N, CA, C and O atoms as CSV, one atom per row, in Angstrom:
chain,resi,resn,atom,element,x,y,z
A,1,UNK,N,N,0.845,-1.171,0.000
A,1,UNK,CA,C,0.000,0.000,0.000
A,1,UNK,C,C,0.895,1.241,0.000
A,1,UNK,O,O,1.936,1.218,0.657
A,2,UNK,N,N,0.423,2.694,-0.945
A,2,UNK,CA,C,1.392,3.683,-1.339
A,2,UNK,C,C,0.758,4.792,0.202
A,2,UNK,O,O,-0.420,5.137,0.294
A,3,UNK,N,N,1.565,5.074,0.976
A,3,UNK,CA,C,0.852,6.248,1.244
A,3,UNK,C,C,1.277,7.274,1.062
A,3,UNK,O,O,2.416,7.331,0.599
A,4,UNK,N,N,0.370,8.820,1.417
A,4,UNK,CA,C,0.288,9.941,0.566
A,4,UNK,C,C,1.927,10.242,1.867
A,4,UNK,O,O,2.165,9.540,2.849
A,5,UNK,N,N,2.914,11.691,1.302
A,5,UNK,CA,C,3.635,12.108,1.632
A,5,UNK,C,C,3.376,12.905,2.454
A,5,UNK,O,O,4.310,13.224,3.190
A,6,UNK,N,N,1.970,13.588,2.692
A,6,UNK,CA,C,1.741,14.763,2.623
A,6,UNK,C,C,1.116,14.480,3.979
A,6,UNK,O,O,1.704,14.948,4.954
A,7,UNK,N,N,0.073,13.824,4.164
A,7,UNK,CA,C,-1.142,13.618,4.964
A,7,UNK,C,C,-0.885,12.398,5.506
A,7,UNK,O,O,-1.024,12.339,6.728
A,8,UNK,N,N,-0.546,11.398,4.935
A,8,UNK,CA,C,-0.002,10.078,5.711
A,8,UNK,C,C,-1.397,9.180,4.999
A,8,UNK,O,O,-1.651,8.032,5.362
A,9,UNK,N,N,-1.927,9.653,4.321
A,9,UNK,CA,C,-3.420,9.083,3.846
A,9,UNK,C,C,-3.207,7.982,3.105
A,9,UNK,O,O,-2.035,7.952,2.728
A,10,UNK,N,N,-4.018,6.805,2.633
A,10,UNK,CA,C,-4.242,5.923,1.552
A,10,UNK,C,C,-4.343,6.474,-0.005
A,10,UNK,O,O,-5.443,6.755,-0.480
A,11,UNK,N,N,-3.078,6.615,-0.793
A,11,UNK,CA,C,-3.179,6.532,-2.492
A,11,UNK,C,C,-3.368,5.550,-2.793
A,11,UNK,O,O,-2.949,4.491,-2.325
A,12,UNK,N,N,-4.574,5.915,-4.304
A,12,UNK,CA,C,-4.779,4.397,-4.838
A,12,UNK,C,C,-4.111,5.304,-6.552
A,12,UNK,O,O,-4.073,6.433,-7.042
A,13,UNK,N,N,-3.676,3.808,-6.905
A,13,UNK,CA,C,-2.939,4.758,-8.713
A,13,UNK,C,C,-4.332,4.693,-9.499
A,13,UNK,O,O,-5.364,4.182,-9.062
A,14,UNK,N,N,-4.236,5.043,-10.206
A,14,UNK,CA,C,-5.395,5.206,-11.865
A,14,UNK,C,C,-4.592,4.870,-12.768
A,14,UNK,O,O,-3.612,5.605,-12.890
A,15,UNK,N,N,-4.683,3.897,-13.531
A,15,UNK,CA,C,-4.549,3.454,-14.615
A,15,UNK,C,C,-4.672,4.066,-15.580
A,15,UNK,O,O,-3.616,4.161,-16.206
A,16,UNK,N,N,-5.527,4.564,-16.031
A,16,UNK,CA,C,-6.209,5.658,-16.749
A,16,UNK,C,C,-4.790,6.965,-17.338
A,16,UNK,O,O,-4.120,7.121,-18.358
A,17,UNK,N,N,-4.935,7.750,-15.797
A,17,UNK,CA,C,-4.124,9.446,-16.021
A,17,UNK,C,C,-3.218,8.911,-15.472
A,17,UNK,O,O,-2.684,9.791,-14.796
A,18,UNK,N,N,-2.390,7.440,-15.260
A,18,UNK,CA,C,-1.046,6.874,-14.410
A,18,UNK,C,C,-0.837,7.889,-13.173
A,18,UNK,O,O,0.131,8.648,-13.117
A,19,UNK,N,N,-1.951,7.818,-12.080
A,19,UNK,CA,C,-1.515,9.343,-11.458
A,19,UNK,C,C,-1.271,8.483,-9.906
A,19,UNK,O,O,-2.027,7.526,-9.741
A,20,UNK,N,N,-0.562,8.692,-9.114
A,20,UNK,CA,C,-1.346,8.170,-7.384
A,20,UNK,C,C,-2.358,9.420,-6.842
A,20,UNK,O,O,-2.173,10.590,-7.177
A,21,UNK,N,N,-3.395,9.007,-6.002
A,21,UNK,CA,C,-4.242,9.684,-5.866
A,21,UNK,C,C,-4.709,10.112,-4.375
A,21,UNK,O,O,-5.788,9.641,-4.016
A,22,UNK,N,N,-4.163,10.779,-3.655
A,22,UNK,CA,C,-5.173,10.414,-1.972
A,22,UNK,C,C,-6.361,10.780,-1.616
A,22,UNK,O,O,-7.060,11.789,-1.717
A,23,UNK,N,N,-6.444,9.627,-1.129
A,23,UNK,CA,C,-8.021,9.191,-0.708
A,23,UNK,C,C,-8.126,10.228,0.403
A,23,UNK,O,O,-9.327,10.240,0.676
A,24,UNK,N,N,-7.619,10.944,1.043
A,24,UNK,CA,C,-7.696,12.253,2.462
A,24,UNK,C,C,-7.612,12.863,1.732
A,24,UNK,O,O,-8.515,12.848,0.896
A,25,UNK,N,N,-6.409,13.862,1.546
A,25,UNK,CA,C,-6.214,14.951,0.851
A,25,UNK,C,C,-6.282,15.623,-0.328
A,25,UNK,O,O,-6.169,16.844,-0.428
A,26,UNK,N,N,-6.518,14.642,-1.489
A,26,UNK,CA,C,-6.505,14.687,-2.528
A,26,UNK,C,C,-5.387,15.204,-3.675
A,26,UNK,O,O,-5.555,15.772,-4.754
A,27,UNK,N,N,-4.014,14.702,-2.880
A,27,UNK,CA,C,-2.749,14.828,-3.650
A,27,UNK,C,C,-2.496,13.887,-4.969
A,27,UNK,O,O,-2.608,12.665,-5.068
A,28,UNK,N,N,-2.082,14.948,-6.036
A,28,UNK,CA,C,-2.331,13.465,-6.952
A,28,UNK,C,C,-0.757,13.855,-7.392
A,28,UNK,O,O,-0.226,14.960,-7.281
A,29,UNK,N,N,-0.143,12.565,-7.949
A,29,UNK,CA,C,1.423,12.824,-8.506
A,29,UNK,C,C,1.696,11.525,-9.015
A,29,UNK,O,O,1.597,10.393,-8.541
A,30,UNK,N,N,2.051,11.968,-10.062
A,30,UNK,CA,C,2.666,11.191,-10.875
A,30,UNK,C,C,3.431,9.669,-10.105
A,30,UNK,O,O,3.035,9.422,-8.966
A,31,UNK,N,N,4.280,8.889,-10.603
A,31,UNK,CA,C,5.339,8.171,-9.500
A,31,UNK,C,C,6.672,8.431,-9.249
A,31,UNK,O,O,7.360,8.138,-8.270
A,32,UNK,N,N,7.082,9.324,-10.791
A,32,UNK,CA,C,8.279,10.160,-10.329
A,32,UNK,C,C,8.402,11.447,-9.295
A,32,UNK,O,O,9.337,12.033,-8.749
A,33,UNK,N,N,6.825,11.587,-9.322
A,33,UNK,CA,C,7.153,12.996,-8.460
A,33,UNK,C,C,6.968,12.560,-6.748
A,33,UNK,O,O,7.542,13.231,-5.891
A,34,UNK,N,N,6.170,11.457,-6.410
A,34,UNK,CA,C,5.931,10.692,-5.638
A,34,UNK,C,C,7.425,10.247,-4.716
A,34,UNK,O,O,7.794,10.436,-3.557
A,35,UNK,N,N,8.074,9.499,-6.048
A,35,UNK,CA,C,9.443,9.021,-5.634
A,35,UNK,C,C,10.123,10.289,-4.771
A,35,UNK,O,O,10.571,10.199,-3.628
A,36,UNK,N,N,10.073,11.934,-5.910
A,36,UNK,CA,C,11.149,12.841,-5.228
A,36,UNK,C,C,10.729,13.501,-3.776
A,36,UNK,O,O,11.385,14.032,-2.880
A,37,UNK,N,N,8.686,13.088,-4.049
A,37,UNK,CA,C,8.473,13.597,-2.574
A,37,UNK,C,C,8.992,12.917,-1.256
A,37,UNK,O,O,9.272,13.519,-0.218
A,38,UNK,N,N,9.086,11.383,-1.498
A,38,UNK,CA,C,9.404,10.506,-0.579
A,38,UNK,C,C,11.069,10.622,-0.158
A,38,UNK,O,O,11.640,10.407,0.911
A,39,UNK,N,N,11.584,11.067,-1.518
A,39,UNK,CA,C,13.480,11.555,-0.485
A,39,UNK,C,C,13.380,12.821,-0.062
A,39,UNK,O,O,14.209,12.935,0.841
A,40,UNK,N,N,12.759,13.937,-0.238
A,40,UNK,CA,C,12.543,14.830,0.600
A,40,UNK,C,C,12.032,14.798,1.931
A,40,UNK,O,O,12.484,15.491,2.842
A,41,UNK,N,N,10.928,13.856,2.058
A,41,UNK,CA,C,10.851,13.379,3.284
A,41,UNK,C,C,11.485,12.708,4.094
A,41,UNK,O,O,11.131,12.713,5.273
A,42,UNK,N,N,12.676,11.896,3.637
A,42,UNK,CA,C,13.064,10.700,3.973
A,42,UNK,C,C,14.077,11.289,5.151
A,42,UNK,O,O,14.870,12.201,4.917
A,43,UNK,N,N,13.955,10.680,6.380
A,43,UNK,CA,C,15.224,10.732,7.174
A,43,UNK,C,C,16.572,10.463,6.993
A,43,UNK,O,O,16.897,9.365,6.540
A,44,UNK,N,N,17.619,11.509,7.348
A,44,UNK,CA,C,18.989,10.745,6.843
A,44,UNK,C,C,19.605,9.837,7.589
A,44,UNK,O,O,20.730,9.405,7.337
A,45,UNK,N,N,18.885,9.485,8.578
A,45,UNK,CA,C,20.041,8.610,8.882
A,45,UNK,C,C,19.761,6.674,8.292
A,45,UNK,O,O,19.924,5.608,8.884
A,46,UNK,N,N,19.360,6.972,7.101
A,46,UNK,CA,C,19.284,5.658,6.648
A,46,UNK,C,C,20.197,5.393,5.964
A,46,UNK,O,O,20.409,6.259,5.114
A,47,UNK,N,N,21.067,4.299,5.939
A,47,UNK,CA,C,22.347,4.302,4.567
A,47,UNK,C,C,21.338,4.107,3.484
A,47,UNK,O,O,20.124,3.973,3.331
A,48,UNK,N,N,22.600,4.163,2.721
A,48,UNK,CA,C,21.521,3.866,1.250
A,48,UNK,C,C,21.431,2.552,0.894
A,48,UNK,O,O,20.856,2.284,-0.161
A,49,UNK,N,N,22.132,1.218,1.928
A,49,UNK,CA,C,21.027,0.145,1.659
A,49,UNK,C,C,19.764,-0.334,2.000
A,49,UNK,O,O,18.836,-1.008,1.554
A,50,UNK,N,N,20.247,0.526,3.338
A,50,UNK,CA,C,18.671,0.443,3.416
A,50,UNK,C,C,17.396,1.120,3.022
A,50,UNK,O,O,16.237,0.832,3.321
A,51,UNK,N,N,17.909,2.151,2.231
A,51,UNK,CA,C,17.339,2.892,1.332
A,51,UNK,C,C,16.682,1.848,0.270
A,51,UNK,O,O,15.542,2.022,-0.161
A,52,UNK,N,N,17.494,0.753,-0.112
A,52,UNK,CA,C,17.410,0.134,-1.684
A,52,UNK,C,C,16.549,-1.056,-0.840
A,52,UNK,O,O,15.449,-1.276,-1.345
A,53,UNK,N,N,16.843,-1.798,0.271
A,53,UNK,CA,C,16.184,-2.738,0.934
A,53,UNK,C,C,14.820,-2.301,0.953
A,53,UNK,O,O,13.998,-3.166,0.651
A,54,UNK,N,N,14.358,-1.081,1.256
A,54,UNK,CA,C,13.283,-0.679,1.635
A,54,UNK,C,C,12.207,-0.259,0.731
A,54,UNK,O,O,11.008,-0.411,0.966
A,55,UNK,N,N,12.770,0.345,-0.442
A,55,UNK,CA,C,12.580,0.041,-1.713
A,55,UNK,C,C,11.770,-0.980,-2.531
A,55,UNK,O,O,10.619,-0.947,-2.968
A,56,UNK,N,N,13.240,-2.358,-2.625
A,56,UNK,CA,C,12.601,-3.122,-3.267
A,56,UNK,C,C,11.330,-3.987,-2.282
A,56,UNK,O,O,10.368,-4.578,-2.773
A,57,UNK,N,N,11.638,-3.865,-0.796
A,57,UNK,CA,C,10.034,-4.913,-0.396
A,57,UNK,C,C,9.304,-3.965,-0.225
A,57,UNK,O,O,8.594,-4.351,0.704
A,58,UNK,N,N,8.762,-2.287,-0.667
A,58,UNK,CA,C,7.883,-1.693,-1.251
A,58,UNK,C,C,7.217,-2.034,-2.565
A,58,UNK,O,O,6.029,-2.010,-2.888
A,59,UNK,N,N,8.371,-2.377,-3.271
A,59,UNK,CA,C,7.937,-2.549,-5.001
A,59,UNK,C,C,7.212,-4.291,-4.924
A,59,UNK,O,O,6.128,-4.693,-5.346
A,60,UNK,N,N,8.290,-5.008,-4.232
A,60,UNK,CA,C,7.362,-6.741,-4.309
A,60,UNK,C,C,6.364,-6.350,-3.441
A,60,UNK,O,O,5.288,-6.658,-3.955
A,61,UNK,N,N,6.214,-5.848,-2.428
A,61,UNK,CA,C,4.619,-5.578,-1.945
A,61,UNK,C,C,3.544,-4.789,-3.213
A,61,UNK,O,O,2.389,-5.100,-3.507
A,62,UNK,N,N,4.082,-4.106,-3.571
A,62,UNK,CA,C,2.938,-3.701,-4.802
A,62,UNK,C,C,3.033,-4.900,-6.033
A,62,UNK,O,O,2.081,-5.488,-6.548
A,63,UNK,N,N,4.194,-5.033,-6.271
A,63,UNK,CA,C,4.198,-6.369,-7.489
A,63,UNK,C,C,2.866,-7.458,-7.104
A,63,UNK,O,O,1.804,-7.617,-7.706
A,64,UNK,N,N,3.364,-8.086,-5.916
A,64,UNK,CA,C,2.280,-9.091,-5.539
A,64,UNK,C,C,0.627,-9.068,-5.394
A,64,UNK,O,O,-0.375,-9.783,-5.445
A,65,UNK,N,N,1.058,-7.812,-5.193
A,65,UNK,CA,C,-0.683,-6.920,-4.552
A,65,UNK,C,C,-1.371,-7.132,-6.194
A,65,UNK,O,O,-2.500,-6.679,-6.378
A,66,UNK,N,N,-0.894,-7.591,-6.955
A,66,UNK,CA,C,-1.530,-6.947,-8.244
A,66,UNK,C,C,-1.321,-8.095,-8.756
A,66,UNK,O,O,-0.999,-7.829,-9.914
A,67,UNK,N,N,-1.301,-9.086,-8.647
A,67,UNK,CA,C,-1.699,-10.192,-9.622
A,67,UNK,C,C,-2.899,-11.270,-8.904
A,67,UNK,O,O,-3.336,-12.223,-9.549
């Protein structure tokens, strides 16, 4: 599950306008802009493997979610 950056809310994507969408606030962004909101947010004291760890069991949690 994506949540919003902003509000902490539930995004669902659209297929459609490829957009993420929140269900609270009504932030919509692309997934690149999504991505740059999430390192702006991101705390530093993560190395960057766990940057990439955290990452990819984000992406297989959405991979799986969808078949």
């Amino acid at each position: 599950m994506t949540y919003c950056p902003e509000c902490g809310g539930e995004m669902k994507y659209i297929v459609v306008s490829k957009l993420y969408i929140c269900k609270s606030c009504g932030l919509s962004v692309t997934g690149q802009e999504l991505d740059d909101l999430r390192e702006q947010n991101r705390p530093n004291d993560e190395s960057e493997d766990e940057i990439r760890e955290n990452r990819r069991k984000e992406y297989l949690k959405w991979y799986l979610s969808k078949k």
